[in-house]
């Protein structure tokens, strides 16, 4: 795709001028870290994308307003353990209060702070705990706190997800840092653009305008977080924030710089999206669904998402069963128009469906592919030149266990 | 709903003039019965509905043509253990051949025979086995063979599903008999009407015209099989056939007779649809999702089906977890328009969401409801007067086991 070197030990504090912290306020029974703060010494240009769920959580509503009304952002406060969703006027006031408390501690306007929350829906925020957590998070801000921040936003995640990469622009080198969380309630079927899934924070010391960033966030989320699914359930709290403080002294100076930066940003988001699916609740497989030669991108997307969200396909993959009948059944009910007699399907390089029927590849070859941790399903519709891809996971006993027992 | 008495020991041979059989041809490794024949001594008026899957199986294509071109039907041959789907021209020829062999044995035109198949997709029919099975099925036809027929069409079903009921019309009493199969690859999101899910055969000795039956089948499937989901996957082979041979000597003579017969037919289909969900693969819960006061039936349907197919809701129910956050999240991404601040949700009579937030019902009361084998989720959108309901099941470890190991 491109040749940037991704450093998975990097984080949101890899770019110049950013500090972060991850602390334990006490929101989780487990006693794990539950609050993160990302802060820039300088005002930041920004881009943002939020869930299109009708029940957008209070922090999403507040952050959306701050992003819409503000010229710059300086900080993002994040908590895990409570989603502050479906909490009414009190929840909205609490989300606003989280920005105010953070702003007061940092000595900046509260309009320059955005907030994100993840955890159980429908429970009011315990504001005393939050208040203590914010004080603690500010006191522990440090220029190498990015990994701690990434750890503290995890819910059912089993690994923290963070990275950094460097981009050589005409004026010099800039750095991108990023972190994300979320391995359940993950669905690519997003109704509006710009759009995102779960919580992702990207920092950069590159100089960019809000306009430049907004366009890039729209395109990059559309080809990363909007392409993944774990369980087909979209969240009430999905948030992506990109902060650019210009601390490198290097600006996006021309179209070529913009292209370079955008492709690096997209790569960062795709690598994190991949990590989310790899870490999908109970997932044992990472599957790329690639639909090609469709009559339109919309048709290709219907097909890709039908297969990616098919419970029968996902359980078959868990069982290392190449059962292509379930793939064609999903294509058949996707709503996309195509000639079933022209459809070919492949597992990696092995054909399983040729002209809508069995391609005759030996089960033993297919079994080899299905036993891999990662494989690709390619669908050729052969009635056009549009395509679309989605990343998905299998559904295992562990997925059911996690989500049947989450409550208790 | 209405006061017909359903006899669950009844079957497709309860109405006068029908014979049936269920035999073991040898299509299944398990050695279980795998072929069924339903036959009427007299020509039958009929109604039919088929899957809207683009990959409609060969038997669906053949039966659709016989239903479209024929005036009457006399027999239906059904096999389990092989779906004859995605089998190309050879599969089509084999499905046609199944009608011809059956017709030859019965001494009737092959255009008066329809065929249905269920089982693995993409495998050619072993026609020698099928040929022997058809001979056997014809030789074993009997006027009390309905239950054996119901047993022989089962795949992952754990119980056979059959019933009969009697209807008093102006001219006298008529009988309806029915059987169905199918507990997986079951999804109500059907793109066209008339429509059905899985295989259902209804017989009656009432006198009706094809036109009367077609309208009734469309309406009755729309309010029965089209309202159920187990796993959100629509099948390539869904088929509903209603055969009316008039052997009772009683006709639908007027509008009131037509209403009575239609409501009895609907009840028969609803009782069988309920049995399918109750027997859903690995299901431990039967859940009715009722969405009321929506701006349109389409909006109510989007909401009902989003909740009914939400993997997070279905796994929560398996865990007896009232987790209403997952319900509102599903409503929120359903695509339906409503004011989240006006939404109420109930488990049976207990409110869990009031005006889009926690209704404050004690967990202990909700736990009591969730521990039931059967309960209802009612969603009040409060922005109109349309409603829609769906029946769904939970998703358990057993579901994953069945579908991860189906292949082997």
GROMACS .gro file of C-alpha atoms in nm, chain A:
model
  408
    1UNK     CA    1   0.000   0.000   0.000
    2UNK     CA    2   0.281   0.232   0.097
    3UNK     CA    3   0.618   0.214   0.266
    4UNK     CA    4   0.588   0.402   0.594
    5UNK     CA    5   0.743   0.214   0.884
    6UNK     CA    6   0.491   0.168   1.163
    7UNK     CA    7   0.635   0.160   1.517
    8UNK     CA    8   0.397  -0.033   1.742
    9UNK     CA    9   0.584   0.085   2.050
   10UNK     CA   10   0.494   0.442   1.956
   11UNK     CA   11   0.190   0.623   2.092
   12UNK     CA   12  -0.002   0.953   2.108
   13UNK     CA   13   0.297   1.106   2.289
   14UNK     CA   14   0.543   1.022   2.011
   15UNK     CA   15   0.474   1.349   1.823
   16UNK     CA   16   0.635   1.663   1.968
   17UNK     CA   17   0.442   1.868   2.221
   18UNK     CA   18   0.190   1.608   2.337
   19UNK     CA   19   0.153   1.473   2.689
   20UNK     CA   20  -0.076   1.196   2.811
   21UNK     CA   21  -0.161   0.993   3.116
   22UNK     CA   22  -0.356   0.681   3.209
   23UNK     CA   23  -0.483   0.647   3.565
   24UNK     CA   24  -0.714   0.446   3.788
   25UNK     CA   25  -1.004   0.657   3.912
   26UNK     CA   26  -1.207   0.361   4.037
   27UNK     CA   27  -1.483   0.318   3.777
   28UNK     CA   28  -1.415  -0.054   3.720
   29UNK     CA   29  -1.484  -0.344   3.957
   30UNK     CA   30  -1.161  -0.497   3.821
   31UNK     CA   31  -0.957  -0.207   3.958
   32UNK     CA   32  -0.793  -0.163   3.617
   33UNK     CA   33  -0.695   0.180   3.483
   34UNK     CA   34  -1.005   0.365   3.364
   35UNK     CA   35  -0.919   0.725   3.270
   36UNK     CA   36  -0.694   0.873   3.003
   37UNK     CA   37  -0.597   1.231   2.922
   38UNK     CA   38  -0.430   1.353   2.604
   39UNK     CA   39  -0.300   1.712   2.612
   40UNK     CA   40  -0.116   1.942   2.375
   41UNK     CA   41   0.095   2.231   2.505
   42UNK     CA   42  -0.006   2.427   2.194
   43UNK     CA   43  -0.356   2.475   2.052
   44UNK     CA   44  -0.440   2.208   1.793
   45UNK     CA   45  -0.615   2.205   1.459
   46UNK     CA   46  -0.841   1.902   1.458
   47UNK     CA   47  -1.069   1.666   1.270
   48UNK     CA   48  -1.342   1.457   1.427
   49UNK     CA   49  -1.593   1.183   1.342
   50UNK     CA   50  -1.870   1.039   1.558
   51UNK     CA   51  -2.125   0.757   1.566
   52UNK     CA   52  -2.442   0.793   1.359
   53UNK     CA   53  -2.640   0.600   1.623
   54UNK     CA   54  -2.965   0.783   1.706
   55UNK     CA   55  -2.888   0.723   2.072
   56UNK     CA   56  -2.556   0.915   2.051
   57UNK     CA   57  -2.409   0.919   2.402
   58UNK     CA   58  -2.378   1.238   2.608
   59UNK     CA   59  -1.999   1.269   2.556
   60UNK     CA   60  -2.053   1.234   2.180
   61UNK     CA   61  -2.312   1.514   2.185
   62UNK     CA   62  -2.084   1.740   2.390
   63UNK     CA   63  -1.769   1.668   2.186
   64UNK     CA   64  -1.962   1.715   1.861
   65UNK     CA   65  -2.066   2.061   1.980
   66UNK     CA   66  -1.716   2.160   2.095
   67UNK     CA   67  -1.579   2.040   1.760
   68UNK     CA   68  -1.848   2.230   1.569
   69UNK     CA   69  -1.818   2.557   1.763
   70UNK     CA   70  -1.447   2.565   1.846
   71UNK     CA   71  -1.151   2.678   1.636
   72UNK     CA   72  -0.895   2.474   1.828
   73UNK     CA   73  -0.873   2.184   2.072
   74UNK     CA   74  -0.613   2.126   2.341
   75UNK     CA   75  -0.718   1.817   2.535
   76UNK     CA   76  -0.927   1.499   2.531
   77UNK     CA   77  -1.046   1.328   2.850
   78UNK     CA   78  -1.154   0.965   2.815
   79UNK     CA   79  -1.300   0.717   3.062
   80UNK     CA   80  -1.373   0.346   3.037
   81UNK     CA   81  -1.617   0.161   3.264
   82UNK     CA   82  -1.918   0.385   3.198
   83UNK     CA   83  -2.054   0.495   2.858
   84UNK     CA   84  -2.265   0.785   2.987
   85UNK     CA   85  -2.519   0.687   2.717
   86UNK     CA   86  -2.900   0.709   2.757
   87UNK     CA   87  -2.845   0.919   3.071
   88UNK     CA   88  -3.063   1.217   2.972
   89UNK     CA   89  -3.007   1.579   3.072
   90UNK     CA   90  -2.805   1.478   3.377
   91UNK     CA   91  -2.572   1.273   3.159
   92UNK     CA   92  -2.524   1.567   2.923
   93UNK     CA   93  -2.446   1.797   3.215
   94UNK     CA   94  -2.198   1.541   3.350
   95UNK     CA   95  -2.020   1.510   3.013
   96UNK     CA   96  -1.995   1.891   2.996
   97UNK     CA   97  -1.871   1.892   3.356
   98UNK     CA   98  -1.595   1.646   3.262
   99UNK     CA   99  -1.469   1.897   3.006
  100UNK     CA  100  -1.498   2.185   3.257
  101UNK     CA  101  -1.311   2.002   3.534
  102UNK     CA  102  -1.037   1.902   3.289
  103UNK     CA  103  -1.013   2.254   3.151
  104UNK     CA  104  -0.994   2.407   3.501
  105UNK     CA  105  -0.710   2.175   3.602
  106UNK     CA  106  -0.524   2.256   3.278
  107UNK     CA  107  -0.604   2.627   3.285
  108UNK     CA  108  -0.765   2.632   2.940
  109UNK     CA  109  -1.119   2.707   2.811
  110UNK     CA  110  -1.353   2.407   2.846
  111UNK     CA  111  -1.449   2.450   2.480
  112UNK     CA  112  -1.097   2.330   2.393
  113UNK     CA  113  -1.158   1.995   2.565
  114UNK     CA  114  -1.343   1.696   2.412
  115UNK     CA  115  -1.464   1.392   2.604
  116UNK     CA  116  -1.521   1.026   2.519
  117UNK     CA  117  -1.665   0.748   2.734
  118UNK     CA  118  -1.698   0.372   2.694
  119UNK     CA  119  -1.854   0.105   2.913
  120UNK     CA  120  -2.201   0.018   3.031
  121UNK     CA  121  -2.497   0.210   2.885
  122UNK     CA  122  -2.763   0.376   3.099
  123UNK     CA  123  -2.571   0.437   3.421
  124UNK     CA  124  -2.507   0.792   3.548
  125UNK     CA  125  -2.140   0.893   3.585
  126UNK     CA  126  -2.015   0.880   3.946
  127UNK     CA  127  -1.886   1.239   3.933
  128UNK     CA  128  -1.688   1.230   4.259
  129UNK     CA  129  -1.481   0.942   4.120
  130UNK     CA  130  -1.454   1.121   3.784
  131UNK     CA  131  -1.345   1.443   3.956
  132UNK     CA  132  -1.068   1.266   4.147
  133UNK     CA  133  -0.969   1.083   3.829
  134UNK     CA  134  -0.936   1.405   3.630
  135UNK     CA  135  -0.714   1.567   3.897
  136UNK     CA  136  -0.500   1.252   3.900
  137UNK     CA  137  -0.484   1.235   3.519
  138UNK     CA  138  -0.367   1.597   3.494
  139UNK     CA  139  -0.108   1.550   3.770
  140UNK     CA  140   0.034   1.246   3.590
  141UNK     CA  141   0.055   1.399   3.241
  142UNK     CA  142   0.390   1.316   3.087
  143UNK     CA  143   0.558   1.319   2.747
  144UNK     CA  144   0.586   0.939   2.760
  145UNK     CA  145   0.236   0.866   2.897
  146UNK     CA  146   0.090   0.746   2.564
  147UNK     CA  147   0.105   0.376   2.636
  148UNK     CA  148  -0.048   0.420   2.982
  149UNK     CA  149  -0.328   0.618   2.816
  150UNK     CA  150  -0.385   0.338   2.564
  151UNK     CA  151  -0.405   0.083   2.847
  152UNK     CA  152  -0.656   0.289   3.046
  153UNK     CA  153  -0.920   0.311   2.769
  154UNK     CA  154  -0.950  -0.069   2.726
  155UNK     CA  155  -1.278  -0.246   2.810
  156UNK     CA  156  -1.301  -0.603   2.675
  157UNK     CA  157  -0.978  -0.542   2.481
  158UNK     CA  158  -0.708  -0.793   2.570
  159UNK     CA  159  -0.419  -0.581   2.438
  160UNK     CA  160  -0.358  -0.207   2.424
  161UNK     CA  161  -0.356  -0.064   2.071
  162UNK     CA  162  -0.115   0.217   1.989
  163UNK     CA  163   0.147   0.307   1.728
  164UNK     CA  164   0.344   0.587   1.569
  165UNK     CA  165   0.493   0.652   1.228
  166UNK     CA  166   0.702   0.923   1.067
  167UNK     CA  167   0.634   1.103   0.741
  168UNK     CA  168   0.892   1.291   0.535
  169UNK     CA  169   0.730   1.605   0.393
  170UNK     CA  170   0.886   1.874   0.172
  171UNK     CA  171   0.966   2.085   0.480
  172UNK     CA  172   1.097   1.800   0.692
  173UNK     CA  173   0.983   1.508   0.907
  174UNK     CA  174   0.657   1.492   1.103
  175UNK     CA  175   0.530   1.224   1.340
  176UNK     CA  176   0.183   1.068   1.378
  177UNK     CA  177   0.085   0.891   1.700
  178UNK     CA  178  -0.239   0.706   1.763
  179UNK     CA  179  -0.432   0.481   1.999
  180UNK     CA  180  -0.765   0.306   1.983
  181UNK     CA  181  -0.986   0.071   2.184
  182UNK     CA  182  -1.285  -0.149   2.111
  183UNK     CA  183  -1.330  -0.516   2.025
  184UNK     CA  184  -1.708  -0.555   2.066
  185UNK     CA  185  -2.018  -0.362   1.953
  186UNK     CA  186  -1.824  -0.312   1.630
  187UNK     CA  187  -2.004  -0.281   1.295
  188UNK     CA  188  -1.906  -0.119   0.969
  189UNK     CA  189  -2.260  -0.053   0.854
  190UNK     CA  190  -2.246   0.317   0.917
  191UNK     CA  191  -2.522   0.538   0.788
  192UNK     CA  192  -2.344   0.867   0.737
  193UNK     CA  193  -1.996   0.994   0.650
  194UNK     CA  194  -1.778   1.115   0.816
  195UNK     CA  195  -1.799   0.826   1.050
  196UNK     CA  196  -1.601   0.614   1.289
  197UNK     CA  197  -1.621   0.319   1.519
  198UNK     CA  198  -1.525   0.312   1.885
  199UNK     CA  199  -1.266   0.549   2.036
  200UNK     CA  200  -0.955   0.653   1.847
  201UNK     CA  201  -0.718   0.941   1.923
  202UNK     CA  202  -0.458   1.051   1.669
  203UNK     CA  203  -0.193   1.312   1.746
  204UNK     CA  204   0.054   1.477   1.512
  205UNK     CA  205   0.309   1.754   1.534
  206UNK     CA  206   0.246   1.836   1.168
  207UNK     CA  207   0.095   2.174   1.080
  208UNK     CA  208  -0.250   2.138   0.921
  209UNK     CA  209  -0.575   2.334   0.902
  210UNK     CA  210  -0.909   2.213   1.036
  211UNK     CA  211  -1.038   2.197   0.680
  212UNK     CA  212  -0.749   1.980   0.564
  213UNK     CA  213  -0.790   1.749   0.864
  214UNK     CA  214  -1.168   1.716   0.832
  215UNK     CA  215  -1.143   1.597   0.474
  216UNK     CA  216  -0.865   1.353   0.563
  217UNK     CA  217  -1.053   1.213   0.866
  218UNK     CA  218  -1.361   1.155   0.651
  219UNK     CA  219  -1.167   0.965   0.383
  220UNK     CA  220  -0.937   0.777   0.621
  221UNK     CA  221  -1.211   0.656   0.860
  222UNK     CA  222  -1.413   0.553   0.555
  223UNK     CA  223  -1.129   0.320   0.456
  224UNK     CA  224  -1.036   0.195   0.802
  225UNK     CA  225  -1.274   0.192   1.101
  226UNK     CA  226  -1.579   0.196   0.872
  227UNK     CA  227  -1.452  -0.125   0.710
  228UNK     CA  228  -1.447  -0.348   1.017
  229UNK     CA  229  -1.703  -0.560   1.197
  230UNK     CA  230  -1.688  -0.794   1.492
  231UNK     CA  231  -2.052  -0.849   1.586
  232UNK     CA  232  -2.256  -0.622   1.361
  233UNK     CA  233  -2.361  -0.396   1.649
  234UNK     CA  234  -2.280  -0.026   1.615
  235UNK     CA  235  -2.201   0.164   1.932
  236UNK     CA  236  -2.360   0.474   2.085
  237UNK     CA  237  -2.017   0.618   2.167
  238UNK     CA  238  -1.798   0.589   1.857
  239UNK     CA  239  -1.548   0.875   1.844
  240UNK     CA  240  -1.240   0.958   1.638
  241UNK     CA  241  -1.037   1.270   1.719
  242UNK     CA  242  -0.726   1.384   1.531
  243UNK     CA  243  -0.517   1.659   1.693
  244UNK     CA  244  -0.246   1.850   1.501
  245UNK     CA  245  -0.035   2.096   1.704
  246UNK     CA  246   0.228   2.190   1.442
  247UNK     CA  247   0.505   2.151   1.704
  248UNK     CA  248   0.741   2.001   1.444
  249UNK     CA  249   0.749   2.335   1.268
  250UNK     CA  250   0.669   2.146   0.950
  251UNK     CA  251   0.347   2.221   0.761
  252UNK     CA  252   0.159   2.042   0.487
  253UNK     CA  253   0.292   2.285   0.224
  254UNK     CA  254   0.155   2.144  -0.101
  255UNK     CA  255  -0.065   1.876  -0.261
  256UNK     CA  256   0.214   1.619  -0.253
  257UNK     CA  257   0.266   1.676   0.122
  258UNK     CA  258  -0.110   1.643   0.174
  259UNK     CA  259  -0.116   1.312  -0.016
  260UNK     CA  260   0.179   1.179   0.183
  261UNK     CA  261   0.030   1.281   0.516
  262UNK     CA  262  -0.315   1.147   0.430
  263UNK     CA  263  -0.179   0.808   0.324
  264UNK     CA  264   0.023   0.791   0.647
  265UNK     CA  265  -0.287   0.883   0.852
  266UNK     CA  266  -0.489   0.619   0.664
  267UNK     CA  267  -0.220   0.359   0.729
  268UNK     CA  268  -0.220   0.445   1.101
  269UNK     CA  269  -0.599   0.407   1.118
  270UNK     CA  270  -0.596   0.084   0.913
  271UNK     CA  271  -0.328  -0.073   1.134
  272UNK     CA  272  -0.535   0.011   1.443
  273UNK     CA  273  -0.858  -0.112   1.279
  274UNK     CA  274  -0.680  -0.440   1.198
  275UNK     CA  275  -0.567  -0.469   1.560
  276UNK     CA  276  -0.928  -0.418   1.676
  277UNK     CA  277  -1.057  -0.706   1.461
  278UNK     CA  278  -0.756  -0.925   1.551
  279UNK     CA  279  -0.851  -0.863   1.916
  280UNK     CA  280  -1.225  -0.898   1.843
  281UNK     CA  281  -1.419  -1.048   2.133
  282UNK     CA  282  -1.341  -1.419   2.130
  283UNK     CA  283  -1.204  -1.395   1.775
  284UNK     CA  284  -0.973  -1.671   1.649
  285UNK     CA  285  -0.972  -1.559   1.283
  286UNK     CA  286  -0.910  -1.238   1.090
  287UNK     CA  287  -1.091  -1.251   0.757
  288UNK     CA  288  -1.072  -1.000   0.473
  289UNK     CA  289  -1.382  -1.003   0.253
  290UNK     CA  290  -1.299  -0.856  -0.088
  291UNK     CA  291  -1.578  -0.814  -0.345
  292UNK     CA  292  -1.460  -0.721  -0.696
  293UNK     CA  293  -1.608  -0.652  -1.041
  294UNK     CA  294  -1.940  -0.536  -0.895
  295UNK     CA  295  -2.187  -0.313  -1.081
  296UNK     CA  296  -2.136  -0.041  -0.816
  297UNK     CA  297  -1.944   0.017  -0.493
  298UNK     CA  298  -2.281   0.010  -0.315
  299UNK     CA  299  -2.350  -0.341  -0.453
  300UNK     CA  300  -1.999  -0.457  -0.362
  301UNK     CA  301  -2.049  -0.319  -0.011
  302UNK     CA  302  -2.386  -0.494   0.034
  303UNK     CA  303  -2.220  -0.823  -0.060
  304UNK     CA  304  -1.907  -0.772   0.152
  305UNK     CA  305  -2.105  -0.671   0.462
  306UNK     CA  306  -2.362  -0.951   0.423
  307UNK     CA  307  -2.082  -1.210   0.428
  308UNK     CA  308  -1.884  -1.026   0.698
  309UNK     CA  309  -2.187  -1.020   0.929
  310UNK     CA  310  -2.328  -1.366   0.849
  311UNK     CA  311  -2.344  -1.564   1.172
  312UNK     CA  312  -2.334  -1.887   0.970
  313UNK     CA  313  -2.016  -1.781   0.785
  314UNK     CA  314  -1.852  -1.659   1.107
  315UNK     CA  315  -1.926  -1.979   1.298
  316UNK     CA  316  -1.813  -2.190   1.000
  317UNK     CA  317  -1.479  -2.004   1.000
  318UNK     CA  318  -1.447  -2.068   1.373
  319UNK     CA  319  -1.490  -2.437   1.288
  320UNK     CA  320  -1.228  -2.408   1.007
  321UNK     CA  321  -1.511  -2.510   0.771
  322UNK     CA  322  -1.479  -2.368   0.416
  323UNK     CA  323  -1.861  -2.411   0.382
  324UNK     CA  324  -1.896  -2.179   0.080
  325UNK     CA  325  -2.271  -2.243   0.064
  326UNK     CA  326  -2.310  -2.001   0.351
  327UNK     CA  327  -2.111  -1.738   0.160
  328UNK     CA  328  -2.327  -1.761  -0.152
  329UNK     CA  329  -2.643  -1.765   0.060
  330UNK     CA  330  -2.530  -1.437   0.220
  331UNK     CA  331  -2.447  -1.289  -0.121
  332UNK     CA  332  -2.791  -1.403  -0.234
  333UNK     CA  333  -2.980  -1.219   0.039
  334UNK     CA  334  -2.752  -0.913   0.041
  335UNK     CA  335  -2.986  -0.719  -0.186
  336UNK     CA  336  -2.713  -0.659  -0.444
  337UNK     CA  337  -2.798  -0.738  -0.806
  338UNK     CA  338  -2.575  -0.980  -0.996
  339UNK     CA  339  -2.593  -1.298  -1.203
  340UNK     CA  340  -2.540  -1.593  -0.966
  341UNK     CA  341  -2.416  -1.799  -1.263
  342UNK     CA  342  -2.118  -1.563  -1.302
  343UNK     CA  343  -2.004  -1.556  -0.939
  344UNK     CA  344  -1.661  -1.687  -0.840
  345UNK     CA  345  -1.540  -1.716  -0.480
  346UNK     CA  346  -1.186  -1.779  -0.356
  347UNK     CA  347  -1.027  -1.862  -0.019
  348UNK     CA  348  -0.690  -1.692  -0.061
  349UNK     CA  349  -0.576  -1.825  -0.400
  350UNK     CA  350  -0.799  -2.135  -0.397
  351UNK     CA  351  -1.125  -2.118  -0.600
  352UNK     CA  352  -1.425  -2.261  -0.408
  353UNK     CA  353  -1.705  -2.131  -0.631
  354UNK     CA  354  -1.677  -2.112  -1.011
  355UNK     CA  355  -1.971  -1.973  -1.214
  356UNK     CA  356  -2.196  -2.005  -0.908
  357UNK     CA  357  -2.114  -2.370  -0.841
  358UNK     CA  358  -1.852  -2.586  -0.672
  359UNK     CA  359  -1.504  -2.515  -0.811
  360UNK     CA  360  -1.388  -2.861  -0.707
  361UNK     CA  361  -1.086  -2.759  -0.501
  362UNK     CA  362  -0.988  -3.044  -0.267
  363UNK     CA  363  -1.112  -2.996   0.092
  364UNK     CA  364  -0.758  -3.061   0.211
  365UNK     CA  365  -0.628  -2.746   0.035
  366UNK     CA  366  -0.913  -2.536   0.173
  367UNK     CA  367  -0.865  -2.679   0.523
  368UNK     CA  368  -0.505  -2.554   0.511
  369UNK     CA  369  -0.627  -2.199   0.439
  370UNK     CA  370  -0.903  -2.206   0.702
  371UNK     CA  371  -0.661  -2.318   0.972
  372UNK     CA  372  -0.467  -1.991   0.931
  373UNK     CA  373  -0.517  -1.712   1.183
  374UNK     CA  374  -0.578  -1.481   0.887
  375UNK     CA  375  -0.717  -1.542   0.537
  376UNK     CA  376  -0.905  -1.368   0.256
  377UNK     CA  377  -1.240  -1.442   0.091
  378UNK     CA  378  -1.252  -1.291  -0.259
  379UNK     CA  379  -1.586  -1.267  -0.439
  380UNK     CA  380  -1.590  -1.193  -0.815
  381UNK     CA  381  -1.935  -1.075  -0.926
  382UNK     CA  382  -1.820  -1.020  -1.286
  383UNK     CA  383  -2.081  -0.761  -1.375
  384UNK     CA  384  -1.888  -0.435  -1.338
  385UNK     CA  385  -1.563  -0.277  -1.219
  386UNK     CA  386  -1.644  -0.159  -0.865
  387UNK     CA  387  -1.513  -0.320  -0.549
  388UNK     CA  388  -1.527  -0.297  -0.169
  389UNK     CA  389  -1.355  -0.474   0.117
  390UNK     CA  390  -1.434  -0.538   0.482
  391UNK     CA  391  -1.238  -0.694   0.767
  392UNK     CA  392  -1.425  -0.927   0.999
  393UNK     CA  393  -1.368  -1.196   1.260
  394UNK     CA  394  -1.518  -1.534   1.341
  395UNK     CA  395  -1.768  -1.597   1.622
  396UNK     CA  396  -1.653  -1.842   1.888
  397UNK     CA  397  -1.778  -1.991   2.215
  398UNK     CA  398  -1.568  -1.725   2.384
  399UNK     CA  399  -1.765  -1.447   2.210
  400UNK     CA  400  -2.089  -1.588   2.352
  401UNK     CA  401  -1.929  -1.628   2.695
  402UNK     CA  402  -1.799  -1.270   2.699
  403UNK     CA  403  -2.134  -1.124   2.599
  404UNK     CA  404  -2.360  -1.355   2.800
  405UNK     CA  405  -2.159  -1.285   3.115
  406UNK     CA  406  -2.059  -0.921   3.058
  407UNK     CA  407  -2.335  -0.801   3.287
  408UNK     CA  408  -2.237  -1.002   3.592
   0.00000   0.00000   0.00000
